[in-house]
mmCIF file of C-alpha atoms in Angstrom:
data_model
loop_
_atom_site.group_PDB
_atom_site.id
_atom_site.type_symbol
_atom_site.label_atom_id
_atom_site.label_comp_id
_atom_site.label_asym_id
_atom_site.label_seq_id
_atom_site.Cartn_x
_atom_site.Cartn_y
_atom_site.Cartn_z
ATOM 1 C CA UNK U 1 -19.360 -24.343 -28.917
ATOM 2 C CA UNK U 2 -17.253 -23.244 -25.942
ATOM 3 C CA UNK U 3 -14.818 -20.407 -26.550
ATOM 4 C CA UNK U 4 -11.916 -21.233 -24.232
ATOM 5 C CA UNK U 5 -8.941 -19.083 -25.092
ATOM 6 C CA UNK U 6 -5.421 -19.509 -23.790
ATOM 7 C CA UNK U 7 -5.984 -21.787 -20.780
ATOM 8 C CA UNK U 8 -2.355 -21.484 -19.663
ATOM 9 C CA UNK U 9 -2.786 -17.712 -19.428
ATOM 10 C CA UNK U 10 -6.044 -18.114 -17.514
ATOM 11 C CA UNK U 11 -4.370 -20.491 -15.042
ATOM 12 C CA UNK U 12 -1.443 -18.082 -14.634
ATOM 13 C CA UNK U 13 -3.758 -15.121 -14.021
ATOM 14 C CA UNK U 14 -5.921 -16.971 -11.480
ATOM 15 C CA UNK U 15 -2.902 -18.171 -9.518
ATOM 16 C CA UNK U 16 -1.325 -14.685 -9.522
ATOM 17 C CA UNK U 17 -4.592 -13.053 -8.447
ATOM 18 C CA UNK U 18 -5.062 -15.547 -5.623
ATOM 19 C CA UNK U 19 -1.471 -15.437 -4.363
ATOM 20 C CA UNK U 20 -0.995 -11.699 -4.933
ATOM 21 C CA UNK U 21 2.222 -12.033 -6.933
ATOM 22 C CA UNK U 22 3.750 -13.497 -10.073
ATOM 23 C CA UNK U 23 6.402 -15.231 -7.984
ATOM 24 C CA UNK U 24 3.776 -16.936 -5.831
ATOM 25 C CA UNK U 25 1.925 -18.084 -8.929
ATOM 26 C CA UNK U 26 5.169 -19.293 -10.462
ATOM 27 C CA UNK U 27 5.964 -21.409 -7.406
ATOM 28 C CA UNK U 28 2.488 -22.946 -7.554
ATOM 29 C CA UNK U 29 2.629 -23.638 -11.298
ATOM 30 C CA UNK U 30 6.308 -24.634 -11.303
ATOM 31 C CA UNK U 31 7.359 -21.932 -13.767
ATOM 32 C CA UNK U 32 9.275 -18.682 -13.377
ATOM 33 C CA UNK U 33 7.662 -15.421 -12.291
ATOM 34 C CA UNK U 34 8.687 -13.951 -15.639
ATOM 35 C CA UNK U 35 6.824 -16.732 -17.449
ATOM 36 C CA UNK U 36 3.686 -16.037 -15.427
ATOM 37 C CA UNK U 37 3.985 -12.325 -16.205
ATOM 38 C CA UNK U 38 4.289 -13.034 -19.931
ATOM 39 C CA UNK U 39 1.289 -15.376 -19.947
ATOM 40 C CA UNK U 40 -0.864 -12.876 -18.066
ATOM 41 C CA UNK U 41 0.195 -10.072 -20.407
ATOM 42 C CA UNK U 42 -0.699 -12.204 -23.433
ATOM 43 C CA UNK U 43 -4.066 -13.048 -21.859
ATOM 44 C CA UNK U 44 -4.753 -9.332 -21.318
ATOM 45 C CA UNK U 45 -3.935 -8.670 -24.973
ATOM 46 C CA UNK U 46 -6.297 -11.406 -26.135
ATOM 47 C CA UNK U 47 -9.099 -10.270 -23.817
ATOM 48 C CA UNK U 48 -8.572 -6.612 -24.641
ATOM 49 C CA UNK U 49 -8.726 -5.573 -20.959
ATOM 50 C CA UNK U 50 -6.172 -4.998 -18.199
ATOM 51 C CA UNK U 51 -6.470 -7.454 -15.325
ATOM 52 C CA UNK U 52 -3.731 -6.077 -13.070
ATOM 53 C CA UNK U 53 -2.347 -2.695 -12.141
ATOM 54 C CA UNK U 54 1.411 -3.234 -11.903
ATOM 55 C CA UNK U 55 2.664 -1.254 -8.898
ATOM 56 C CA UNK U 56 6.144 -0.961 -7.444
ATOM 57 C CA UNK U 57 5.898 -3.628 -4.768
ATOM 58 C CA UNK U 58 2.691 -5.486 -5.507
ATOM 59 C CA UNK U 59 -0.036 -6.395 -7.949
ATOM 60 C CA UNK U 60 -3.479 -4.819 -7.702
ATOM 61 C CA UNK U 61 -6.474 -6.280 -9.489
ATOM 62 C CA UNK U 62 -8.451 -3.983 -11.749
ATOM 63 C CA UNK U 63 -12.273 -4.175 -11.503
ATOM 64 C CA UNK U 64 -12.235 -6.483 -14.530
ATOM 65 C CA UNK U 65 -9.536 -8.589 -12.870
ATOM 66 C CA UNK U 66 -11.523 -8.925 -9.639
ATOM 67 C CA UNK U 67 -14.627 -9.956 -11.554
ATOM 68 C CA UNK U 68 -12.654 -12.493 -13.614
ATOM 69 C CA UNK U 69 -10.909 -14.013 -10.610
ATOM 70 C CA UNK U 70 -14.101 -14.261 -8.536
ATOM 71 C CA UNK U 71 -15.568 -16.426 -11.282
ATOM 72 C CA UNK U 72 -12.439 -18.395 -12.175
ATOM 73 C CA UNK U 73 -11.322 -19.511 -8.719
ATOM 74 C CA UNK U 74 -14.497 -21.469 -7.900
ATOM 75 C CA UNK U 75 -14.310 -23.087 -11.356
ATOM 76 C CA UNK U 76 -10.744 -24.281 -10.802
ATOM 77 C CA UNK U 77 -11.606 -25.422 -7.270
ATOM 78 C CA UNK U 78 -14.603 -27.347 -8.545
ATOM 79 C CA UNK U 79 -12.442 -28.953 -11.258
ATOM 80 C CA UNK U 80 -9.839 -29.981 -8.671
ATOM 81 C CA UNK U 81 -12.522 -31.371 -6.357
ATOM 82 C CA UNK U 82 -14.204 -33.284 -9.200
ATOM 83 C CA UNK U 83 -10.864 -34.750 -10.256
ATOM 84 C CA UNK U 84 -10.152 -35.802 -6.678
ATOM 85 C CA UNK U 85 -13.541 -37.491 -6.401
ATOM 86 C CA UNK U 86 -13.105 -39.348 -9.681
ATOM 87 C CA UNK U 87 -9.598 -40.564 -8.798
ATOM 88 C CA UNK U 88 -10.245 -41.304 -5.099
ATOM 89 C CA UNK U 89 -10.082 -44.952 -4.070
ATOM 90 C CA UNK U 90 -13.467 -46.606 -3.708
ATOM 91 C CA UNK U 91 -14.928 -46.089 -0.245
ATOM 92 C CA UNK U 92 -12.813 -43.045 0.661
ATOM 93 C CA UNK U 93 -14.698 -40.606 2.892
ATOM 94 C CA UNK U 94 -14.159 -37.048 1.589
ATOM 95 C CA UNK U 95 -15.325 -33.825 3.260
ATOM 96 C CA UNK U 96 -14.888 -30.678 1.133
ATOM 97 C CA UNK U 97 -14.919 -27.370 3.026
ATOM 98 C CA UNK U 98 -15.237 -23.999 1.301
ATOM 99 C CA UNK U 99 -13.192 -21.623 3.420
ATOM 100 C CA UNK U 100 -11.242 -18.412 2.903
ATOM 101 C CA UNK U 101 -7.448 -18.677 3.039
ATOM 102 C CA UNK U 102 -7.028 -16.552 6.168
ATOM 103 C CA UNK U 103 -9.636 -18.425 8.212
ATOM 104 C CA UNK U 104 -8.072 -21.717 7.128
ATOM 105 C CA UNK U 105 -4.538 -20.633 8.014
ATOM 106 C CA UNK U 106 -5.271 -18.778 11.256
ATOM 107 C CA UNK U 107 -7.972 -20.867 12.885
ATOM 108 C CA UNK U 108 -9.047 -24.059 11.152
ATOM 109 C CA UNK U 109 -5.755 -25.697 10.169
ATOM 110 C CA UNK U 110 -4.133 -25.258 13.617
ATOM 111 C CA UNK U 111 -7.101 -27.157 15.131
ATOM 112 C CA UNK U 112 -7.667 -29.696 12.391
ATOM 113 C CA UNK U 113 -5.523 -32.349 14.066
ATOM 114 C CA UNK U 114 -8.148 -32.490 16.824
ATOM 115 C CA UNK U 115 -10.815 -33.400 14.290
ATOM 116 C CA UNK U 116 -8.519 -35.857 12.524
ATOM 117 C CA UNK U 117 -7.838 -37.613 15.831
ATOM 118 C CA UNK U 118 -11.594 -38.049 16.303
ATOM 119 C CA UNK U 119 -12.352 -38.965 12.673
ATOM 120 C CA UNK U 120 -9.146 -40.379 11.137
ATOM 121 C CA UNK U 121 -10.983 -41.955 8.200
ATOM 122 C CA UNK U 122 -12.394 -38.670 6.854
ATOM 123 C CA UNK U 123 -10.268 -37.029 4.138
ATOM 124 C CA UNK U 124 -10.702 -33.258 4.698
ATOM 125 C CA UNK U 125 -10.162 -31.082 1.633
ATOM 126 C CA UNK U 126 -10.228 -27.287 1.403
ATOM 127 C CA UNK U 127 -11.519 -25.257 -1.490
ATOM 128 C CA UNK U 128 -11.569 -21.480 -1.810
ATOM 129 C CA UNK U 129 -14.418 -19.905 0.131
ATOM 130 C CA UNK U 130 -14.826 -16.382 1.495
ATOM 131 C CA UNK U 131 -17.640 -13.866 1.429
ATOM 132 C CA UNK U 132 -17.332 -13.085 -2.285
ATOM 133 C CA UNK U 133 -17.273 -16.706 -3.478
ATOM 134 C CA UNK U 134 -20.603 -18.412 -4.296
ATOM 135 C CA UNK U 135 -21.419 -21.572 -2.370
ATOM 136 C CA UNK U 136 -19.972 -24.447 -4.388
ATOM 137 C CA UNK U 137 -22.213 -27.284 -5.486
ATOM 138 C CA UNK U 138 -19.483 -29.775 -4.561
ATOM 139 C CA UNK U 139 -18.912 -28.368 -1.070
ATOM 140 C CA UNK U 140 -19.880 -30.397 1.969
ATOM 141 C CA UNK U 141 -20.089 -27.084 3.814
ATOM 142 C CA UNK U 142 -18.599 -23.594 3.912
ATOM 143 C CA UNK U 143 -17.388 -21.168 6.568
ATOM 144 C CA UNK U 144 -18.413 -17.631 5.694
ATOM 145 C CA UNK U 145 -18.432 -14.156 7.197
ATOM 146 C CA UNK U 146 -21.718 -12.342 6.691
ATOM 147 C CA UNK U 147 -25.170 -11.619 8.011
ATOM 148 C CA UNK U 148 -26.395 -15.204 7.791
ATOM 149 C CA UNK U 149 -28.682 -14.525 4.844
ATOM 150 C CA UNK U 150 -27.853 -17.086 2.159
ATOM 151 C CA UNK U 151 -31.065 -18.228 0.437
ATOM 152 C CA UNK U 152 -31.408 -21.985 0.195
ATOM 153 C CA UNK U 153 -28.666 -22.632 2.758
ATOM 154 C CA UNK U 154 -28.599 -23.345 6.482
ATOM 155 C CA UNK U 155 -26.344 -20.883 8.353
ATOM 156 C CA UNK U 156 -25.310 -21.677 11.926
ATOM 157 C CA UNK U 157 -23.372 -18.952 13.813
ATOM 158 C CA UNK U 158 -19.850 -19.805 14.994
ATOM 159 C CA UNK U 159 -18.118 -16.560 16.055
ATOM 160 C CA UNK U 160 -18.763 -12.859 16.415
ATOM 161 C CA UNK U 161 -16.522 -10.821 14.100
ATOM 162 C CA UNK U 162 -15.099 -8.334 16.615
ATOM 163 C CA UNK U 163 -12.457 -5.834 15.447
ATOM 164 C CA UNK U 164 -9.337 -5.040 17.478
ATOM 165 C CA UNK U 165 -6.122 -3.270 16.385
ATOM 166 C CA UNK U 166 -2.995 -5.424 16.744
ATOM 167 C CA UNK U 167 0.723 -4.967 16.148
ATOM 168 C CA UNK U 168 4.146 -6.288 17.093
ATOM 169 C CA UNK U 169 5.065 -5.920 20.784
ATOM 170 C CA UNK U 170 7.848 -3.405 20.090
ATOM 171 C CA UNK U 171 5.476 -1.100 18.236
ATOM 172 C CA UNK U 172 2.757 -1.517 20.880
ATOM 173 C CA UNK U 173 5.108 -0.045 23.490
ATOM 174 C CA UNK U 174 4.974 3.269 21.622
ATOM 175 C CA UNK U 175 1.171 3.472 21.678
ATOM 176 C CA UNK U 176 -0.180 4.926 24.922
ATOM 177 C CA UNK U 177 -3.567 6.116 23.641
ATOM 178 C CA UNK U 178 -5.578 5.801 20.405
ATOM 179 C CA UNK U 179 -4.528 9.314 19.434
ATOM 180 C CA UNK U 180 -0.964 8.002 19.044
ATOM 181 C CA UNK U 181 -2.022 6.066 15.952
ATOM 182 C CA UNK U 182 -0.767 7.495 12.674
ATOM 183 C CA UNK U 183 -2.497 6.999 9.331
ATOM 184 C CA UNK U 184 0.547 5.833 7.298
ATOM 185 C CA UNK U 185 1.145 3.053 9.842
ATOM 186 C CA UNK U 186 -2.414 1.685 9.762
ATOM 187 C CA UNK U 187 -2.425 -1.395 7.519
ATOM 188 C CA UNK U 188 -5.540 -1.858 5.401
ATOM 189 C CA UNK U 189 -7.447 -4.732 3.804
ATOM 190 C CA UNK U 190 -8.934 -3.951 0.398
ATOM 191 C CA UNK U 191 -12.303 -5.621 0.948
ATOM 192 C CA UNK U 192 -12.707 -4.295 4.512
ATOM 193 C CA UNK U 193 -12.472 -0.539 4.035
ATOM 194 C CA UNK U 194 -14.939 0.189 6.877
ATOM 195 C CA UNK U 195 -12.918 -1.576 9.588
ATOM 196 C CA UNK U 196 -10.587 1.256 10.571
ATOM 197 C CA UNK U 197 -13.197 4.041 10.335
ATOM 198 C CA UNK U 198 -15.550 2.012 12.566
ATOM 199 C CA UNK U 199 -12.930 1.427 15.231
ATOM 200 C CA UNK U 200 -11.483 4.953 15.129
ATOM 201 C CA UNK U 201 -14.958 6.435 15.495
ATOM 202 C CA UNK U 202 -15.691 4.217 18.493
ATOM 203 C CA UNK U 203 -12.337 5.230 19.994
ATOM 204 C CA UNK U 204 -13.160 8.917 19.574
ATOM 205 C CA UNK U 205 -10.246 9.553 17.219
ATOM 206 C CA UNK U 206 -11.664 11.801 14.525
ATOM 207 C CA UNK U 207 -8.506 13.124 12.878
ATOM 208 C CA UNK U 208 -6.799 9.864 11.931
ATOM 209 C CA UNK U 209 -7.367 8.248 8.526
ATOM 210 C CA UNK U 210 -5.860 4.862 7.672
ATOM 211 C CA UNK U 211 -3.356 5.366 4.851
ATOM 212 C CA UNK U 212 -0.965 2.447 5.335
ATOM 213 C CA UNK U 213 -0.149 -0.375 2.953
ATOM 214 C CA UNK U 214 -3.225 -2.107 1.528
ATOM 215 C CA UNK U 215 -3.450 -5.888 1.295
ATOM 216 C CA UNK U 216 -5.899 -8.226 -0.404
ATOM 217 C CA UNK U 217 -6.473 -10.482 2.617
ATOM 218 C CA UNK U 218 -6.545 -10.105 6.398
ATOM 219 C CA UNK U 219 -3.859 -12.769 6.674
ATOM 220 C CA UNK U 220 -1.396 -10.679 4.675
ATOM 221 C CA UNK U 221 -2.032 -7.588 6.807
ATOM 222 C CA UNK U 222 -1.649 -9.579 10.032
ATOM 223 C CA UNK U 223 1.646 -11.077 8.859
ATOM 224 C CA UNK U 224 2.862 -7.571 8.008
ATOM 225 C CA UNK U 225 1.899 -6.471 11.523
ATOM 226 C CA UNK U 226 3.835 -9.399 13.034
ATOM 227 C CA UNK U 227 6.832 -8.280 10.973
ATOM 228 C CA UNK U 228 6.593 -4.750 12.396
ATOM 229 C CA UNK U 229 5.304 -2.948 9.304
ATOM 230 C CA UNK U 230 2.456 -1.245 11.157
ATOM 231 C CA UNK U 231 -0.799 -1.716 13.033
ATOM 232 C CA UNK U 232 -3.362 -4.059 11.468
ATOM 233 C CA UNK U 233 -7.051 -4.244 12.199
ATOM 234 C CA UNK U 234 -7.488 -7.727 13.555
ATOM 235 C CA UNK U 235 -10.739 -9.635 13.421
ATOM 236 C CA UNK U 236 -11.590 -12.496 15.732
ATOM 237 C CA UNK U 237 -10.925 -15.355 15.628
ATOM 238 C CA UNK U 238 -7.999 -14.673 13.241
ATOM 239 C CA UNK U 239 -5.912 -13.011 15.929
ATOM 240 C CA UNK U 240 -6.604 -15.176 18.980
ATOM 241 C CA UNK U 241 -3.704 -17.606 18.578
ATOM 242 C CA UNK U 242 -1.213 -14.837 17.727
ATOM 243 C CA UNK U 243 -2.287 -12.849 20.794
ATOM 244 C CA UNK U 244 -1.969 -15.902 23.030
ATOM 245 C CA UNK U 245 1.511 -16.665 21.649
ATOM 246 C CA UNK U 246 2.668 -13.039 21.947
ATOM 247 C CA UNK U 247 3.355 -12.658 18.244
ATOM 248 C CA UNK U 248 0.801 -9.852 18.239
ATOM 249 C CA UNK U 249 -0.287 -7.453 20.965
ATOM 250 C CA UNK U 250 -3.517 -5.471 21.245
ATOM 251 C CA UNK U 251 -2.348 -2.040 22.481
ATOM 252 C CA UNK U 252 -5.918 -0.977 23.348
ATOM 253 C CA UNK U 253 -8.675 -2.973 25.000
ATOM 254 C CA UNK U 254 -11.445 -1.488 22.879
ATOM 255 C CA UNK U 255 -13.006 -3.887 20.375
ATOM 256 C CA UNK U 256 -16.000 -3.116 18.198
ATOM 257 C CA UNK U 257 -18.437 -5.446 16.406
ATOM 258 C CA UNK U 258 -17.860 -5.724 12.673
ATOM 259 C CA UNK U 259 -21.594 -6.115 12.164
ATOM 260 C CA UNK U 260 -21.191 -9.629 10.746
ATOM 261 C CA UNK U 261 -20.586 -13.081 12.153
ATOM 262 C CA UNK U 262 -18.863 -16.249 11.041
ATOM 263 C CA UNK U 263 -21.254 -19.011 10.000
ATOM 264 C CA UNK U 264 -21.103 -22.684 9.157
ATOM 265 C CA UNK U 265 -23.064 -22.808 5.894
ATOM 266 C CA UNK U 266 -24.483 -25.945 4.287
ATOM 267 C CA UNK U 267 -27.438 -27.438 2.459
ATOM 268 C CA UNK U 268 -30.062 -29.024 4.680
ATOM 269 C CA UNK U 269 -29.689 -32.540 3.286
ATOM 270 C CA UNK U 270 -26.102 -32.674 4.547
ATOM 271 C CA UNK U 271 -27.286 -33.241 8.127
ATOM 272 C CA UNK U 272 -28.153 -36.789 7.071
ATOM 273 C CA UNK U 273 -24.572 -37.471 6.005
ATOM 274 C CA UNK U 274 -22.380 -39.037 8.668
ATOM 275 C CA UNK U 275 -19.121 -37.299 7.743
ATOM 276 C CA UNK U 276 -20.611 -33.816 7.647
ATOM 277 C CA UNK U 277 -22.529 -34.447 10.878
ATOM 278 C CA UNK U 278 -19.260 -35.359 12.603
ATOM 279 C CA UNK U 279 -17.538 -32.196 11.341
ATOM 280 C CA UNK U 280 -20.513 -30.038 12.321
ATOM 281 C CA UNK U 281 -20.480 -31.371 15.886
ATOM 282 C CA UNK U 282 -16.739 -30.818 16.145
ATOM 283 C CA UNK U 283 -16.553 -27.270 14.776
ATOM 284 C CA UNK U 284 -19.518 -26.029 16.833
ATOM 285 C CA UNK U 285 -17.821 -27.427 19.943
ATOM 286 C CA UNK U 286 -14.438 -25.937 18.978
ATOM 287 C CA UNK U 287 -15.980 -22.533 18.249
ATOM 288 C CA UNK U 288 -17.655 -22.516 21.663
ATOM 289 C CA UNK U 289 -14.330 -22.870 23.491
ATOM 290 C CA UNK U 290 -13.213 -19.644 25.218
ATOM 291 C CA UNK U 291 -11.323 -17.316 22.873
ATOM 292 C CA UNK U 292 -7.585 -17.129 23.464
ATOM 293 C CA UNK U 293 -6.691 -14.171 25.636
ATOM 294 C CA UNK U 294 -3.634 -12.335 24.423
ATOM 295 C CA UNK U 295 -1.317 -9.698 25.743
ATOM 296 C CA UNK U 296 -2.814 -6.217 25.734
ATOM 297 C CA UNK U 297 0.000 -3.673 25.694
ATOM 298 C CA UNK U 298 1.402 -4.572 29.092
ATOM 299 C CA UNK U 299 -1.912 -3.834 30.774
ATOM 300 C CA UNK U 300 -5.447 -3.372 29.541
ATOM 301 C CA UNK U 301 -6.131 0.221 28.552
ATOM 302 C CA UNK U 302 -9.543 1.433 27.545
ATOM 303 C CA UNK U 303 -9.713 3.885 24.655
ATOM 304 C CA UNK U 304 -10.736 7.372 25.490
#
């Protein structure tokens, strides 16, 4: 017999963990932030473990919370996808893509209209992907950052994951050389703790340690950089459109490889499916287009 306790609390926790706040979860679930907080607290009491560390301005997942969310999110996504398949009109063509929220927001969604214009009859649906999320059985394909080693899956490279510091134009004007960077202003991403050390080492800046605000996702750190909070470590292709539009500036020309690439990941039998084949052709073509070239601190300056 299944032991499913307090499903409302589980839904509230998963939404808060994914959005990074009780208010964000409340907006998604159509309840107040206080109600989400109460449900999560009750869930923690019933589980006997703390899922969040409540800090002044943000929520931080505990190790137990991260483990719980990493398992729950794919389950809820699979349930949503299954429900959509069951309720879809007969004959509807559905393509389900497992993709992380930042990649979806900063690269895929802005280009999706191009695919829709080519394949207007395909209903594209997103489900949570990312490096830490297992490949979903209901996915048509996934877009993942890694080394390309996913047993049982085909992995086709799309982009190199190059790292490049970025910030708002006004802040970039104050940065003449890498040594001008200050640790408290260097925005961090929780799951990418090696990004800043790798770049600072390549730049020959030994005395600076990133100590700025930490975020759960790259997208949150990049938005904070756009808003002038500090310097974020950008990763391509997340930053290309913002650089081209001038929302972000790369104050230094030096970029370093992250050591991983972005891949289109799928099961081999999918190549026989018309809808996936059309998406595969499109995204490989779109990924091969020249990367957007942004503004680099007035002129290109090499670190050193």
